[in-house]
Amino acid sequence: MGTQAPQSIDVQPDNQVPVERPRTISRTNETDPAQHGEQHEGQHYSVPLQDLKTVFPHGLPPRFVMQVKTFGEACLMVRKPALELLHYLKNTNFAYPAVRYVLYGERGTGKTLSLCHAIHFCAKHGWLILHIPDAHLWVKNCRELLQSTYNKQRFDQPLEASTWLKNFKITNEHFLSQIKVQEKYIWNKRESTEKGSPLGEVVEQGITRVKNATDAVGIVLKELKRQSSSGLFHLLVAVDGVNALWGRTTLKREDKSPIAPEELALIYNLRKMMWNDWHGGAIVLTLSQTGSLFKRSKAYLPHELLGKEGFDALDPFVPILVSNYNLKEFESCIHYYLENSWLQHEKAPTEEGKKELLFLSNANPAQLERLCAYL
Amino acid sequence: TAERTSKSERQMRRKALPPRAEKMAVDQDWPSVYPVAAPFKPSVVPLPVRMGYPVKRGVPMVKEGNLELIKIPNFLHLTPVAIKKHCQALKDFCTEWPAALDSDEKCEKHFPIEIDTVDYVSSGPSIRNPKARQVTLRVNCSRLNLDDHAKKKLIKLVGERYCKTTDVLTIKTDRCPLKRQNYDYAMYLLTVLYHESWKTEEWEKNKTEADMEEYIWKNSSSEKRTLETLLQINAAENKMQVNKEELLGTKEVEDYQKSLTSLKNEGENEITLSQYKESVKRLLNFTG
């Protein structure tokens, strides 16, 4: 058992998928991300389905979710940026202030899935996962905006906050009873949460009373930040599309004047999480142009997407570049699709077919996936 | 052989002479054929030019009767020979070029300020041309003896007139009616700019980060945050309480400062970003 490191990718020139060693090139049996190393580079590993439900209730990109449903399994490719990130996370010094890692790259290169890989690793090791799947969803297309009960200047977003709390509960069920809040929170005249009660109560309050959901989110963030330094648990803050926090919003007040991001309570609290004034965990972020507002479609560098304010807020961070597939990864991806009989075209397994796909997609993972969907 | 043709016929029958171009010698005096700007005359120009759109895979039309060749401006009156003749004629009105100034660098060195003026000559009811009063003054800012603050202030004062790539300040004046007045005004502007940029006003102390032309790490938010981070790291390691200067003076901080400044000033590309990454890793004491 175990994996065999592929010495070289010598693709059989005949049209049949090589039956003798299908598993070695594109797959590995190692399901624990902690054991992934350089020898697994380019290979797919499958995420067990129970893990999928608990760890990623809302985290995977929609096309990937469709692929999971079609194939019946969730396979992530082990790639260099993710390996690098896992290496850093494994060597985190929990006494030091939280380090921020920013995954950046052009559109469709695999930043979100690399983030998911890291989240899976942390979940397997018992970290508390604070995953915001797409921060852009919080700054646009919001139906209800209420004036915040806690601070009159800010705005609440009950719907987004309650959906997030539900997913947060699914991911971190076992932690919610262990962590105790350290302050008394009064919701309204009749309800309050006493000091020392489990965090699960705050989350319940947010889910049931949708009006207080945003404040519940704020409390959860504050408590987790404070308590992760105590060493009870390790906290992983994972935000996809973090450039939304410092960009512009498309939301407007009743008098049609635009709202700045800091006037949204969710964004304001999330920004506080991004500071490195706490320790006992790590912060992994991705920049995303898709879904961002008022940014050029080709923008991918940190300064372009974060702006001056965002960059200065996150500085110093470790930027990790995620690029298109290299040849090995590309071959592996094609093999994976062939194995699952996703590529039905008769020319797909041939050399020219592969060359054509390579040319058309330019080894961009998202483009390749879209192209193969038609074949 | 009696001429039985009538008078009208005789007139019509007068043979067309061959075009003048056929009789031209190769070494003739061309400037006398086209002494001034004249429209294109196909019989006079001995070149077999063709011009036109090739209809139906054909060829462009011949020059005889070709309206396109007549419409366009031609420079047949300005051949190199003709220009040489013009220069010879104008030499009587010119003075000698100074022999010592035989290279561009020497001209730059001794005469850093360059003045461009245009004179217009045309035949018409008036010899005056309103465009002639414009004066352009160009000077290389490195010759201007400005210190750092003065140069930044000068650039802010002149705005559009400064070119960053060539470091040249260009002042165009045409608000006065005479060229001489515009020249004086341009020199006056240069003097005023020079003196004003050396002065420091009271309100310049309020220069904020948004006004800065380039990123300076000292006193920036990044410095404060780095300090805080380093203090926390130190506290975590239970090291002795080091003071601010020692913390900020380490090599890692210097590297980080350099890479961040180059990132912000030069823009982001693979090299600057990877340097930044390495310096951050060293700063935060990454193990492995």
XYZ file of C-alpha atoms in Angstrom:
663
model
C 0.000 0.000 0.000
C 1.190 3.448 -0.341
C 1.934 5.441 -3.369
C 4.456 4.923 -6.083
C 6.234 8.022 -7.142
C 6.010 8.365 -10.904
C 9.494 8.458 -12.363
C 8.436 9.949 -15.619
C 5.191 10.477 -17.344
C 5.579 8.295 -20.398
C 2.180 8.363 -21.916
C 1.294 5.282 -23.916
C 0.874 6.239 -27.526
C -2.001 3.817 -28.045
C -5.531 4.938 -27.542
C -6.402 2.808 -24.561
C -6.023 4.122 -21.076
C -3.220 2.053 -19.549
C -4.932 -0.428 -17.324
C -1.863 -1.718 -15.522
C -1.098 1.412 -13.598
C -3.984 3.843 -13.570
C -3.613 4.731 -9.929
C 0.006 5.651 -9.817
C 0.019 8.595 -12.095
C -2.995 10.553 -11.115
C -4.072 9.277 -7.763
C -2.716 8.656 -4.363
C -4.239 6.723 -1.511
C -3.027 9.142 1.093
C -6.118 10.853 2.452
C -4.452 12.718 5.255
C -3.146 16.045 4.027
C -0.532 16.035 6.755
C 1.295 13.243 5.007
C 1.293 14.906 1.624
C 4.730 15.689 0.446
C 6.617 16.434 -2.710
C 6.294 12.904 -3.934
C 2.542 13.378 -4.130
C 2.799 16.423 -6.277
C 0.408 16.230 -9.202
C -1.638 13.427 -7.765
C -5.256 13.520 -6.699
C -6.301 12.492 -3.245
C -9.893 11.928 -2.305
C -11.581 13.678 0.567
C -13.786 11.242 2.507
C -17.444 12.100 2.052
C -18.214 12.598 5.742
C -15.380 15.083 5.949
C -16.874 16.822 2.975
C -20.155 17.414 4.741
C -18.670 18.688 7.966
C -15.633 20.578 6.800
C -16.960 22.064 3.584
C -20.661 22.818 3.952
C -20.199 26.029 2.055
C -16.571 26.221 1.093
C -16.168 24.578 -2.293
C -16.557 26.428 -5.572
C -19.900 25.654 -7.280
C -18.403 23.912 -10.320
C -16.398 21.662 -8.065
C -19.531 20.759 -6.132
C -21.168 19.715 -9.413
C -18.121 17.641 -10.255
C -18.269 15.957 -6.852
C -21.892 15.099 -7.423
C -21.171 13.690 -10.883
C -18.162 11.617 -9.990
C -19.385 10.593 -6.579
C -16.088 11.510 -5.004
C -14.201 14.673 -4.163
C -10.630 14.579 -5.413
C -8.256 17.456 -4.890
C -4.941 17.641 -6.665
C -1.875 18.030 -4.501
C -0.013 21.017 -5.863
C 3.045 22.968 -4.963
C 1.424 26.135 -3.536
C -0.760 24.014 -1.269
C 2.221 21.917 -0.186
C 4.129 25.080 0.621
C 1.234 26.412 2.645
C 0.827 23.116 4.505
C 4.522 23.135 5.301
C 4.206 26.580 6.838
C 1.100 25.595 8.753
C 2.761 22.483 10.104
C 5.640 24.581 11.375
C 3.490 27.314 12.900
C 4.743 28.583 16.157
C 1.603 29.133 18.178
C 3.240 31.558 20.530
C 4.041 33.965 17.725
C 1.437 36.366 16.366
C -0.723 34.812 13.664
C 0.947 34.844 10.277
C -1.060 35.836 7.246
C -0.673 33.866 4.052
C -2.136 35.288 0.880
C -2.772 33.046 -2.110
C -2.828 35.088 -5.259
C -2.813 34.233 -8.933
C -4.657 34.666 -12.159
C -8.219 33.634 -12.615
C -8.929 29.944 -12.423
C -5.525 28.752 -11.264
C -6.732 26.958 -8.168
C -6.518 29.376 -5.258
C -9.838 28.412 -3.703
C -9.133 24.694 -3.948
C -5.672 25.203 -2.442
C -7.387 26.993 0.415
C -9.762 24.044 0.784
C -6.806 21.688 0.894
C -5.332 23.691 3.764
C -8.698 23.752 5.535
C -8.986 19.988 5.254
C -5.541 19.626 6.788
C -6.414 21.873 9.700
C -9.759 20.207 10.249
C -8.089 16.803 10.378
C -5.737 18.141 13.037
C -8.490 19.521 15.190
C -8.130 23.191 14.499
C -11.173 25.418 14.728
C -12.039 26.504 11.230
C -13.392 29.973 10.640
C -14.130 29.815 6.928
C -15.740 32.612 5.009
C -16.322 31.084 1.581
C -16.632 34.293 -0.370
C -16.296 37.676 1.227
C -17.648 39.265 -1.940
C -21.094 37.892 -1.111
C -21.179 40.162 1.895
C -20.636 43.385 -0.018
C -23.086 43.024 -2.838
C -26.655 41.980 -3.594
C -27.842 42.248 -0.061
C -31.607 42.328 0.201
C -32.068 43.493 3.754
C -29.900 46.028 5.397
C -30.856 46.953 8.914
C -29.385 49.595 11.054
C -27.173 47.886 13.558
C -28.537 47.566 17.059
C -25.085 47.643 18.584
C -23.705 50.666 16.808
C -25.989 53.110 15.086
C -23.430 54.009 12.395
C -23.176 50.506 11.043
C -25.421 48.200 9.068
C -26.500 44.649 9.715
C -26.954 41.918 7.187
C -29.195 39.347 8.836
C -29.533 36.897 5.945
C -25.859 36.509 5.172
C -24.948 36.359 8.828
C -27.475 33.650 9.668
C -26.488 31.443 6.710
C -22.887 31.730 7.745
C -23.667 30.880 11.351
C -25.520 27.752 10.268
C -22.549 26.554 8.253
C -20.135 27.501 11.021
C -22.125 25.375 13.413
C -21.940 22.357 11.099
C -18.177 22.645 10.780
C -17.303 23.218 14.392
C -20.010 21.381 16.295
C -17.711 19.830 18.854
C -15.981 23.067 19.741
C -19.127 25.002 20.404
C -19.843 23.259 23.655
C -16.260 23.471 24.874
C -15.631 27.165 24.409
C -17.195 29.418 26.998
C -17.968 33.053 26.482
C -16.177 35.407 28.816
C -18.676 38.220 28.972
C -22.342 38.703 29.437
C -24.197 39.668 26.278
C -27.657 41.171 26.423
C -29.657 40.697 23.279
C -32.837 42.472 24.225
C -35.041 42.990 27.237
C -35.812 39.349 27.644
C -32.841 37.437 26.334
C -29.237 37.467 27.343
C -26.312 35.129 27.347
C -24.576 34.745 30.692
C -20.885 34.703 31.217
C -19.495 31.197 31.103
C -22.161 29.709 28.874
C -20.992 27.781 25.825
C -20.447 29.544 22.542
C -23.071 27.281 21.007
C -25.730 29.361 22.716
C -24.596 32.519 20.996
C -24.664 30.739 17.657
C -28.160 29.390 18.361
C -29.317 32.835 19.277
C -28.006 34.168 16.008
C -29.675 31.433 13.995
C -33.050 31.648 15.679
C -33.260 35.381 16.101
C -32.184 36.497 12.673
C -32.214 40.112 13.687
C -29.297 39.548 16.045
C -27.354 37.329 13.647
C -24.797 39.951 12.710
C -24.082 40.776 16.319
C -23.793 37.062 17.036
C -21.166 36.775 14.326
C -19.312 39.705 15.832
C -19.359 38.088 19.263
C -18.163 34.750 17.889
C -15.239 36.420 16.163
C -14.304 38.425 19.218
C -14.444 35.482 21.586
C -12.513 33.184 19.304
C -9.808 35.739 18.834
C -9.461 36.320 22.529
C -9.479 32.700 23.477
C -7.275 31.233 20.799
C -4.356 32.912 22.533
C -5.117 30.859 25.640
C -4.135 27.661 23.903
C -7.376 25.710 24.145
C -7.563 25.319 20.441
C -5.849 26.417 17.266
C -7.749 28.842 15.126
C -7.606 28.917 11.362
C -9.137 31.968 9.755
C -9.727 31.270 6.077
C -11.252 33.955 3.907
C -11.769 33.617 0.179
C -11.906 36.843 -1.746
C -10.411 38.925 1.036
C -10.046 41.900 -1.282
C -13.757 42.500 -0.793
C -13.025 43.797 2.693
C -11.135 46.807 1.387
C -12.843 47.429 -1.913
C -16.108 49.145 -2.638
C -19.612 47.888 -2.131
C -22.591 48.085 -4.414
C -24.934 48.578 -1.492
C -26.704 51.867 -1.050
C -28.624 53.520 1.719
C -32.208 54.627 1.309
C -31.037 57.962 0.008
C -28.945 56.200 -2.658
C -25.617 57.211 -1.159
C -23.038 54.441 -1.331
C -21.997 52.513 1.742
C -18.341 52.050 2.532
C -17.268 48.549 3.586
C -16.395 49.568 7.123
C -19.971 50.646 7.695
C -21.092 47.050 7.400
C -20.823 45.377 10.765
C -19.796 42.006 9.308
C -16.951 43.533 7.340
C -15.850 45.664 10.258
C -15.605 42.686 12.575
C -13.896 40.573 9.965
C -11.280 43.221 9.408
C -10.442 43.072 13.084
C -9.786 39.342 12.692
C -7.231 40.044 9.998
C -4.926 41.875 12.383
C -2.096 39.847 13.749
C -2.548 40.943 17.328
C -3.580 37.464 18.421
C -1.690 34.212 18.464
C -2.469 30.545 18.484
C -3.375 30.071 14.855
C -2.962 31.216 11.317
C -4.776 33.289 8.747
C -4.999 32.022 5.178
C -6.486 34.326 2.579
C -7.073 34.281 -1.135
C -7.433 37.203 -3.460
C -10.130 36.768 -6.011
C -10.966 38.885 -8.984
C -14.099 36.944 -9.925
C -16.843 38.441 -7.863
C -14.842 41.518 -7.008
C -16.352 44.872 -7.660
C -14.897 47.591 -9.827
C -11.661 45.800 -10.580
C -10.206 45.012 -14.007
C -10.712 41.457 -15.123
C -7.006 40.838 -15.549
C -6.059 42.117 -12.106
C -4.440 39.522 -9.852
C -1.496 41.099 -8.063
C -1.916 41.917 -4.361
C -1.664 45.678 -4.706
C -4.128 45.810 -7.570
C -6.826 43.844 -5.796
C -6.271 44.896 -2.198
C -5.556 48.552 -2.815
C -3.249 50.567 -0.641
C -5.442 50.294 2.446
C -5.790 46.541 2.200
C -2.126 45.934 1.557
C -1.086 48.075 4.489
C -3.593 46.327 6.717
C -2.294 42.880 5.809
C 1.366 43.773 5.705
C 3.585 41.847 6.566
C 2.129 38.761 4.918
C 3.558 35.859 2.985
C 2.371 35.953 -0.611
C 2.049 32.560 -2.307
C 1.651 32.472 -6.056
C -0.704 29.923 -7.563
C -0.074 29.436 -11.247
C -1.418 27.286 -14.065
C -0.772 23.565 -14.241
C 2.670 22.450 -15.187
C 2.981 19.526 -17.591
C 2.915 16.865 -14.908
C -0.193 18.273 -13.262
C -1.882 18.689 -16.617
C -1.243 15.039 -17.523
C -2.499 13.987 -14.144
C -5.698 15.962 -14.563
C -6.365 14.445 -17.982
C -5.742 10.985 -16.570
C -8.180 11.649 -13.777
C -10.884 12.714 -16.217
C -10.192 9.736 -18.425
C -10.433 7.387 -15.478
C -13.801 8.721 -14.508
C -14.879 8.425 -18.154
C -15.499 12.126 -18.249
C -13.774 12.596 -21.599
C -15.884 10.743 -24.136
C -14.322 12.075 -27.301
C -12.353 9.360 -29.051
C -9.399 11.604 -29.653
C -9.142 12.679 -26.026
C -6.565 10.153 -24.786
C -4.291 10.569 -27.821
C -1.174 12.687 -27.887
C -2.615 15.228 -30.324
C -5.795 15.422 -28.313
C -3.814 16.273 -25.217
C -1.732 18.815 -27.080
C -4.881 20.442 -28.363
C -6.372 20.633 -24.893
C -3.127 22.044 -23.553
C -3.128 24.706 -26.224
C -6.787 25.619 -25.830
C -6.748 25.847 -22.075
C -3.160 27.106 -21.683
C -2.927 24.702 -18.732
C -5.390 26.848 -16.811
C -7.299 24.522 -14.484
C -10.663 26.259 -14.754
C -10.494 26.510 -18.528
C -9.505 22.880 -18.802
C -12.406 21.842 -16.644
C -14.822 23.834 -18.754
C -13.426 22.441 -21.995
C -13.570 18.870 -20.792
C -17.155 19.333 -19.806
C -18.051 19.489 -23.472
C -16.071 16.488 -24.562
C 1.252 66.360 -101.799
C -1.057 69.222 -101.935
C -2.638 69.840 -98.612
C -6.254 69.125 -99.126
C -7.077 69.389 -95.410
C -9.216 72.250 -94.296
C -8.101 74.765 -91.749
C -9.967 73.165 -88.819
C -8.617 69.772 -89.678
C -5.137 71.096 -89.866
C -5.469 72.526 -86.418
C -6.835 69.303 -85.089
C -4.172 67.281 -86.817
C -1.263 69.084 -85.215
C 0.617 66.234 -83.688
C 0.796 65.919 -79.975
C 4.331 66.562 -78.901
C 6.005 63.900 -76.835
C 5.901 64.638 -73.086
C 8.730 66.712 -71.749
C 9.771 63.864 -69.439
C 11.074 61.854 -72.368
C 13.487 64.542 -73.361
C 14.962 65.021 -69.902
C 18.592 64.133 -69.326
C 19.447 62.071 -66.276
C 21.777 64.665 -64.802
C 19.595 67.667 -65.431
C 19.023 70.414 -62.900
C 15.868 69.175 -61.127
C 15.285 72.204 -58.886
C 14.674 74.256 -61.955
C 11.941 71.871 -63.102
C 10.153 72.150 -59.752
C 11.406 75.356 -58.144
C 8.344 75.821 -55.930
C 5.578 73.681 -54.568
C 3.541 72.832 -57.646
C 0.926 70.192 -58.319
C 2.015 66.923 -59.819
C 2.401 67.222 -63.569
C 2.612 63.757 -65.115
C 4.318 64.858 -68.278
C 7.061 66.626 -66.365
C 7.914 64.006 -63.750
C 10.013 61.315 -65.458
C 9.125 58.588 -62.912
C 6.788 55.764 -63.976
C 4.645 55.960 -60.818
C 1.303 54.322 -60.483
C -1.369 55.106 -57.925
C -4.800 53.740 -57.276
C -6.691 50.723 -56.063
C -6.113 47.653 -58.246
C -9.636 46.920 -59.422
C -10.467 43.310 -60.277
C -6.959 41.973 -59.556
C -5.519 44.559 -61.875
C -2.763 47.046 -61.333
C -2.812 50.612 -60.027
C -3.584 53.250 -62.661
C -0.938 55.077 -64.650
C 0.133 58.567 -63.786
C -1.401 60.193 -66.844
C -4.668 61.771 -65.856
C -4.396 60.364 -62.319
C -6.338 62.560 -59.946
C -4.994 60.789 -56.882
C -1.467 61.867 -57.618
C -2.594 65.453 -58.040
C -4.609 65.490 -54.813
C -1.810 64.465 -52.492
C 0.907 66.885 -51.415
C 4.237 66.251 -53.115
C 7.717 67.299 -52.120
C 9.253 67.287 -55.549
C 10.468 70.821 -54.939
C 12.409 69.750 -51.840
C 14.896 67.175 -53.095
C 18.227 67.068 -51.256
C 19.863 68.953 -54.108
C 17.248 71.673 -53.857
C 17.644 71.908 -50.102
C 21.386 72.151 -50.439
C 20.904 75.062 -52.797
C 18.517 76.761 -50.353
C 21.057 76.343 -47.549
C 23.828 77.767 -49.698
C 21.685 80.776 -50.437
C 20.755 81.214 -46.784
C 24.346 80.893 -45.611
C 24.926 84.542 -46.342
C 22.446 85.460 -43.659
C 23.869 83.119 -41.024
C 26.780 83.260 -38.653
C 29.295 80.438 -38.131
C 28.488 77.573 -35.758
C 30.959 77.812 -32.871
C 33.716 75.294 -33.491
C 34.036 74.313 -29.846
C 30.477 72.968 -29.682
C 30.931 69.935 -31.838
C 28.946 67.384 -29.810
C 25.514 67.218 -28.213
C 26.906 66.710 -24.728
C 28.961 69.883 -24.966
C 25.933 71.833 -26.119
C 23.954 70.418 -23.189
C 26.716 71.231 -20.776
C 27.189 74.838 -21.724
C 23.661 75.708 -22.746
C 21.257 73.675 -20.615
C 18.219 75.792 -21.432
C 16.792 75.264 -24.904
C 14.388 77.718 -26.507
C 12.221 76.705 -29.447
C 10.594 79.356 -31.601
C 8.971 79.080 -34.986
C 8.969 81.720 -37.682
C 6.377 81.627 -40.409
C 6.829 83.003 -43.925
C 3.989 83.136 -46.347
C 2.843 85.316 -49.138
C -0.378 87.003 -48.359
C -1.796 90.369 -47.427
C 0.026 90.406 -44.060
C 3.468 89.176 -43.047
C 2.356 88.564 -39.451
C 1.351 85.121 -38.254
C -0.286 84.719 -34.832
C 1.381 81.324 -34.351
C 4.803 82.913 -34.349
C 4.545 84.250 -30.823
C 4.727 80.832 -29.114
C 7.929 80.092 -27.225
C 8.877 76.672 -25.757
C 11.507 76.516 -23.048
C 13.069 73.133 -22.246
C 15.508 72.493 -19.445
C 16.915 69.332 -17.913
C 16.043 69.326 -14.213
C 19.285 67.673 -13.196
C 21.130 70.848 -14.225
C 18.972 73.027 -12.031
C 20.761 72.623 -8.695
C 17.772 71.496 -6.656
C 17.867 69.422 -3.516
C 15.427 66.619 -2.775
C 12.672 68.742 -1.240
C 13.022 71.458 -3.897
C 12.801 68.962 -6.740
C 9.653 67.353 -5.337
C 8.094 70.759 -4.807
C 8.996 71.846 -8.322
C 7.425 68.758 -9.817
C 4.273 69.343 -7.832
C 4.169 72.982 -8.884
C 4.579 72.439 -12.601
C 2.428 69.335 -12.817
C 1.920 68.294 -16.414
C 4.911 70.174 -17.735
C 7.426 67.765 -16.235
C 8.313 64.544 -18.000
C 9.375 61.808 -15.599
C 11.141 59.562 -18.081
C 13.439 62.203 -19.532
C 13.579 64.510 -16.495
C 12.858 67.527 -18.691
C 10.797 70.547 -17.714
C 8.960 72.125 -20.667
C 7.322 75.533 -20.438
C 5.232 76.751 -23.360
C 4.172 80.367 -23.343
C 2.039 82.270 -25.762
C -0.003 84.577 -23.648
C 1.862 87.722 -24.664
C 1.417 89.258 -28.107
C 5.096 89.318 -29.038
C 7.676 86.570 -29.180
C 10.179 88.597 -27.210
C 7.673 89.153 -24.437
C 6.852 85.449 -24.314
C 10.513 84.597 -24.047
C 10.939 86.991 -21.148
C 7.883 85.551 -19.464
C 9.188 82.001 -19.833
C 12.527 82.942 -18.267
C 10.688 84.717 -15.492
C 8.594 81.619 -14.812
C 11.689 79.474 -14.581
C 13.323 81.859 -12.119
C 10.230 82.056 -9.964
C 9.793 78.278 -9.917
C 13.393 77.795 -8.897
C 13.241 80.238 -6.032
C 9.835 79.124 -4.807
C 10.771 75.482 -4.738
C 13.718 76.208 -2.476
C 11.523 77.948 0.057
C 9.653 75.872 2.612
C 6.287 77.174 3.686
C 4.497 76.720 6.976
C 1.762 74.569 5.573
C 4.190 72.110 4.012
C 4.543 70.491 7.414
C 1.049 69.082 6.971
C 2.087 66.853 4.103
C 0.230 63.591 4.532
C 0.980 60.098 3.338
C -1.400 60.565 0.419
C 0.728 63.448 -0.871
C 3.937 61.498 -0.926
C 5.329 60.757 -4.343
C 7.122 57.622 -3.322
C 6.843 55.235 -0.439
C 9.090 55.940 2.511
C 9.154 53.313 5.181
C 10.128 55.529 8.062
C 7.142 56.699 10.086
C 4.761 54.658 8.031
C 2.043 52.406 9.362
C 4.081 49.430 8.229
C 6.905 50.398 10.557
C 4.570 50.606 13.532
C 3.017 47.276 12.781
C 6.360 45.575 12.254
C 7.471 46.924 15.589
C 4.386 45.570 17.325
C 4.785 42.184 15.683
C 8.410 41.980 16.647
C 7.630 42.986 20.214
C 5.066 40.246 20.437
C 7.475 37.709 19.005
C 10.010 38.758 21.578
C 7.485 38.473 24.351
C 6.587 35.005 23.155
C 10.191 33.943 23.312
C 10.584 35.556 26.730
C 13.562 37.465 25.573
C 14.890 40.525 27.316
C 13.058 43.745 26.697
C 14.873 45.181 23.734
C 14.333 48.771 22.811
C 12.911 50.089 19.569
C 16.146 50.963 17.797
C 17.670 47.558 18.351
C 14.572 45.809 17.088
C 14.372 47.915 13.995
C 18.052 47.786 13.314
C 18.354 44.094 12.658
C 19.237 42.842 9.220
C 15.873 41.170 8.736
C 14.035 44.406 9.283
C 16.338 46.205 6.896
C 15.778 43.569 4.228
C 12.067 43.734 4.771
C 12.112 47.513 4.570
C 14.068 47.449 1.329
C 11.884 44.858 -0.315
C 8.665 46.604 0.733
C 9.894 49.970 -0.532
C 10.924 48.509 -3.867
C 7.603 46.685 -4.104
C 5.638 49.849 -3.559
C 7.755 52.137 -5.679
C 8.553 49.932 -8.611
C 5.296 48.110 -8.800
C 4.634 44.446 -8.391
C 6.196 41.761 -10.459
C 7.545 38.276 -9.828
C 10.927 39.454 -8.635
C 9.779 42.071 -6.143
C 7.061 39.799 -4.782
C 9.388 36.876 -4.245
C 11.930 39.140 -2.551
C 9.184 40.444 -0.315
C 8.118 36.913 0.527
C 11.625 35.868 1.500
C 12.140 38.926 3.624
C 8.821 38.421 5.447
C 9.703 34.810 6.143
C 13.001 35.828 7.644
C 11.396 38.634 9.603
C 8.819 36.369 11.181
C 11.445 33.758 12.047
C 10.055 31.001 9.941
C 11.565 27.681 10.786
C 12.157 25.534 7.752
